[in-house]
mmCIF file of C-alpha atoms in Angstrom:
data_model
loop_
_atom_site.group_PDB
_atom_site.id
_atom_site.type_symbol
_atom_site.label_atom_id
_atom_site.label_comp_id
_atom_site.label_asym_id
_atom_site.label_seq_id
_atom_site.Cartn_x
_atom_site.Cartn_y
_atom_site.Cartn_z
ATOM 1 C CA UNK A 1 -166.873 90.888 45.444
ATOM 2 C CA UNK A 2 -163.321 92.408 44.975
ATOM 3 C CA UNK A 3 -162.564 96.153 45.172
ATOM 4 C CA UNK A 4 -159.632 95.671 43.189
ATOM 5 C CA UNK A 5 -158.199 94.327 39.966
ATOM 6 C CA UNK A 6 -155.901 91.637 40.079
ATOM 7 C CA UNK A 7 -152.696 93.353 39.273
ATOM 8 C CA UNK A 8 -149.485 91.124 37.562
ATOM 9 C CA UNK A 9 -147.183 91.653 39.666
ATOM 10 C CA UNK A 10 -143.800 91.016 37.559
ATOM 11 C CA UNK A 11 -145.229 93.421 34.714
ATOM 12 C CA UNK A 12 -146.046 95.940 37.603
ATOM 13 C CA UNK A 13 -142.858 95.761 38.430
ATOM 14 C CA UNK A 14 -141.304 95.878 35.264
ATOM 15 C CA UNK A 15 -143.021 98.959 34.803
ATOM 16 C CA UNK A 16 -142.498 100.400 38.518
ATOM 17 C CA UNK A 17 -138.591 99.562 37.399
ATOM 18 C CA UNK A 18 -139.045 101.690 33.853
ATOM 19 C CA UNK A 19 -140.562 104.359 35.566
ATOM 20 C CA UNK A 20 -137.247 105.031 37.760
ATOM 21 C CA UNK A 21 -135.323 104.716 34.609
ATOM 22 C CA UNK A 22 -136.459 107.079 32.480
ATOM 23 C CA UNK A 23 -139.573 108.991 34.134
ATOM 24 C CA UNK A 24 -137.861 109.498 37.714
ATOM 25 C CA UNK A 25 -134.864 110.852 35.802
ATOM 26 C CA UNK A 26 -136.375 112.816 33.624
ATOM 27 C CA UNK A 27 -138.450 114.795 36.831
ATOM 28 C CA UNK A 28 -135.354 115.006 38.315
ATOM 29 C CA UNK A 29 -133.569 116.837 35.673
ATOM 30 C CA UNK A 30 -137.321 119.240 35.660
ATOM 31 C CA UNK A 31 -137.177 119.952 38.840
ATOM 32 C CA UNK A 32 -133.264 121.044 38.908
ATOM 33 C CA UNK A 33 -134.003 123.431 35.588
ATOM 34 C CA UNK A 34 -133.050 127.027 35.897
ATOM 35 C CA UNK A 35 -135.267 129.741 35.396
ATOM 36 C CA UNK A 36 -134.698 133.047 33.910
ATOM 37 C CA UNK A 37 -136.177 136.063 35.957
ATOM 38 C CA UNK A 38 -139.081 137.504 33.605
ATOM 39 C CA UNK A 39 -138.529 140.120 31.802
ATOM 40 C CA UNK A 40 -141.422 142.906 31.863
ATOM 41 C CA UNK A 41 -142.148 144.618 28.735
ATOM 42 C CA UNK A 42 -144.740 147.165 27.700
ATOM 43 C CA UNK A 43 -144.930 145.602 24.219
ATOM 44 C CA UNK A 44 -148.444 143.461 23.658
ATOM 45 C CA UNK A 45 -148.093 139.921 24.409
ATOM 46 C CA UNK A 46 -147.699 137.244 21.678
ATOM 47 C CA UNK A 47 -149.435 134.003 21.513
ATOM 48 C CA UNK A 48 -145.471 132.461 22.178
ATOM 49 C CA UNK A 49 -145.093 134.852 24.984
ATOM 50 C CA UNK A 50 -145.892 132.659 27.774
ATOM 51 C CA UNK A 51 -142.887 129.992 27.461
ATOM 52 C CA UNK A 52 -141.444 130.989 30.809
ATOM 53 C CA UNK A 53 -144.769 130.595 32.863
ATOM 54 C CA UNK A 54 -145.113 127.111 31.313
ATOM 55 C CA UNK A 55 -141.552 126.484 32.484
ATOM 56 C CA UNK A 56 -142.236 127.552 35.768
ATOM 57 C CA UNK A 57 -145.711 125.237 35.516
ATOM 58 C CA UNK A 58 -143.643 122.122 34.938
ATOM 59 C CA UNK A 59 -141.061 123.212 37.307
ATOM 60 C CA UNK A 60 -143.455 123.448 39.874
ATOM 61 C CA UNK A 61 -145.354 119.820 38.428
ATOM 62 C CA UNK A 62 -142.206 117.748 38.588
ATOM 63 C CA UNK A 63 -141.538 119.050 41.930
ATOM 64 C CA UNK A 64 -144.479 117.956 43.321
ATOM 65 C CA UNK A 65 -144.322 114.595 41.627
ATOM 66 C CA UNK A 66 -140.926 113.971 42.896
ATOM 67 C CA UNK A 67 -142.904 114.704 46.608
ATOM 68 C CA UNK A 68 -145.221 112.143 45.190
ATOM 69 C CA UNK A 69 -142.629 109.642 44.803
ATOM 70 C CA UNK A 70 -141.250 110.595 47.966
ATOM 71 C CA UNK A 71 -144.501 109.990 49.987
ATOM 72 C CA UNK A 72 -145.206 106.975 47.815
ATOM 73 C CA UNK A 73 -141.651 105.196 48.865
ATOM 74 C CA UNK A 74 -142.223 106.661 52.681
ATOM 75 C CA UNK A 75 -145.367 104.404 52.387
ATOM 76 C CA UNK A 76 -143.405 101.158 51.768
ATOM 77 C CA UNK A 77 -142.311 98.898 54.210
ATOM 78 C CA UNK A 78 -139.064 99.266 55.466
ATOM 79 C CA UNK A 79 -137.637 96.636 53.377
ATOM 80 C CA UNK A 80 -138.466 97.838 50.350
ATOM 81 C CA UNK A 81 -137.867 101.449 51.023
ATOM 82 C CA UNK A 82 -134.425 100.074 50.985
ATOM 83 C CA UNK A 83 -135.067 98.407 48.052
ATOM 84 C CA UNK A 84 -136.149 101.384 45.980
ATOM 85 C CA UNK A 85 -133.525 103.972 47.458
ATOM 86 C CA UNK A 86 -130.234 102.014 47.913
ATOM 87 C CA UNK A 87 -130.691 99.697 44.596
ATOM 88 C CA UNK A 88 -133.449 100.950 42.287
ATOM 89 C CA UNK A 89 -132.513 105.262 42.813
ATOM 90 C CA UNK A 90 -128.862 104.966 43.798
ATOM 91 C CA UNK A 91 -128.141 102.056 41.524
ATOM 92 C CA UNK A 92 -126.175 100.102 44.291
ATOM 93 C CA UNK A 93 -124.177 97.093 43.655
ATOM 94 C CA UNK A 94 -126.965 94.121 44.395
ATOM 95 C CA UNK A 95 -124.305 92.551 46.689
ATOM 96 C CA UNK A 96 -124.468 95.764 49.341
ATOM 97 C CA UNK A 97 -127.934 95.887 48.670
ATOM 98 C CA UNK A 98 -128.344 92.097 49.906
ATOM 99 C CA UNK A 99 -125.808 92.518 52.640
ATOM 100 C CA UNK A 100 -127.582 95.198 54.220
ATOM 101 C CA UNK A 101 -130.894 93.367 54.022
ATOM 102 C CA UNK A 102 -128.949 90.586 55.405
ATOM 103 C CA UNK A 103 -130.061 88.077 52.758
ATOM 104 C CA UNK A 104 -127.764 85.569 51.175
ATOM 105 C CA UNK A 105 -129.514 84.400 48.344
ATOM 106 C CA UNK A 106 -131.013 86.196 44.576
ATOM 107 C CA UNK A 107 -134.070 84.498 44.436
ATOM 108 C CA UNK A 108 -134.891 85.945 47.772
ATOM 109 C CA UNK A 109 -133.392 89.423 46.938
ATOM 110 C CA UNK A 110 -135.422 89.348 43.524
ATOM 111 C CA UNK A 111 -138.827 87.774 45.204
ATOM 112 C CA UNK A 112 -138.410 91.073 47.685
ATOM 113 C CA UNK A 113 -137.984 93.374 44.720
ATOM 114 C CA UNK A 114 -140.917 92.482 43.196
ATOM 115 C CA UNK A 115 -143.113 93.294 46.628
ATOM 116 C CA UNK A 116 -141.339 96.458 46.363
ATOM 117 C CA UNK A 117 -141.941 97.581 43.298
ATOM 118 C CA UNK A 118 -145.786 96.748 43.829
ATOM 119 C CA UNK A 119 -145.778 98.263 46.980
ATOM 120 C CA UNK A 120 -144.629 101.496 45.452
ATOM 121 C CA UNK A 121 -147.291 101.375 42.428
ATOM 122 C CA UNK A 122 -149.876 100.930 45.420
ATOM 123 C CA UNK A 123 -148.581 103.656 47.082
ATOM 124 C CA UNK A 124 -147.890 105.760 44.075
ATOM 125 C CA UNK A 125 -151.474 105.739 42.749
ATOM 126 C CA UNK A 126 -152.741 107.214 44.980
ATOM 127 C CA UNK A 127 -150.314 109.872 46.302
ATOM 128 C CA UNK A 128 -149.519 111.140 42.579
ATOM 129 C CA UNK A 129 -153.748 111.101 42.103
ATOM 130 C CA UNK A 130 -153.862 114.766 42.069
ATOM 131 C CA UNK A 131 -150.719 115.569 39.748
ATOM 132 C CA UNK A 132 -152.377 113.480 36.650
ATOM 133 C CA UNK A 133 -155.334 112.691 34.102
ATOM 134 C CA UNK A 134 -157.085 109.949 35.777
ATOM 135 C CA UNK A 135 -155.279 106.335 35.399
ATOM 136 C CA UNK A 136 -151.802 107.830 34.113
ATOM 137 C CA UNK A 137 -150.531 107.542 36.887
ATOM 138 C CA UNK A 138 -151.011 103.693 37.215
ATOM 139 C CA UNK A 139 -148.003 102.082 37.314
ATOM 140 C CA UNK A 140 -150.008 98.011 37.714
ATOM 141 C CA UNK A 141 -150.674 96.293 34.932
ATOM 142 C CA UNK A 142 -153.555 94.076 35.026
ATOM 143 C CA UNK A 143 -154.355 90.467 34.869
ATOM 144 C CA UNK A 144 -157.277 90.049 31.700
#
């Protein structure tokens, strides 16, 4: 008996690595938006009327996401915390990246990358649980 799915790891991480490159960024760009004070009227309220509470609603989802993601990459082993901040977020040259993981060679930079990115969607499902519909935020993809 398994509890879990066998998971493939290089599409997991393709999709761990897609999810920085457009989700992450998008959040990010969320969580920085400005909102406008509201403005109190006596005039009924419209059906459009509540734009600037669903603002503030995603405001407030993205930032706790981004905690998510956060507490996910916390979860990581040291390695690939380093990984996932200094490469995958920051978009460090490789070399620096592999210099201050003292490895020499790509393969072994690349093989570590992948346990980081899996590491994360581990980590991931289950600290962004709470923020989604159940499975959305699954970043594995499966073995059939």
């Amino acid at each position: 008996m398994f509890l879990f799915k066998k998971a493939d790891v290089k599409r997991t991480e393709q999709n761990v690595l897609k999810f920085f490159d457009e989700d992450y960024k998008k959040l990010l760009m969320m969580a920085g938006s400005n909102l406008q004070s509201p403005v109190l009227s006596a005039a009924p309220a419209s059906n459009n009327s509540n734009t600037q509470e669903g603002r503030f609603v995603k405001l407030v989802s993205s930032r706790k996401i981004l905690e998510a993601v956060n507490r996910s990459i916390k979860a990581c082993s040291v390695t690939s915390q380093t990984i996932l901040n200094e490469r995958v977020i920051n978009g460090d040259e490789l070399f620096n990246v592999m210099v201050q993981l003292n490895i020499s060679s790509y393969s072994t930079y690349y093989k570590m990358q992948t346990v980081a990115c899996n590491e994360f969607a581990d980590a991931f499902e289950v600290q962004a649980e709470p923020y989604f519909n159940q499975g959305e935020n699954d970043l594995h993809s499966y073995q059939k």
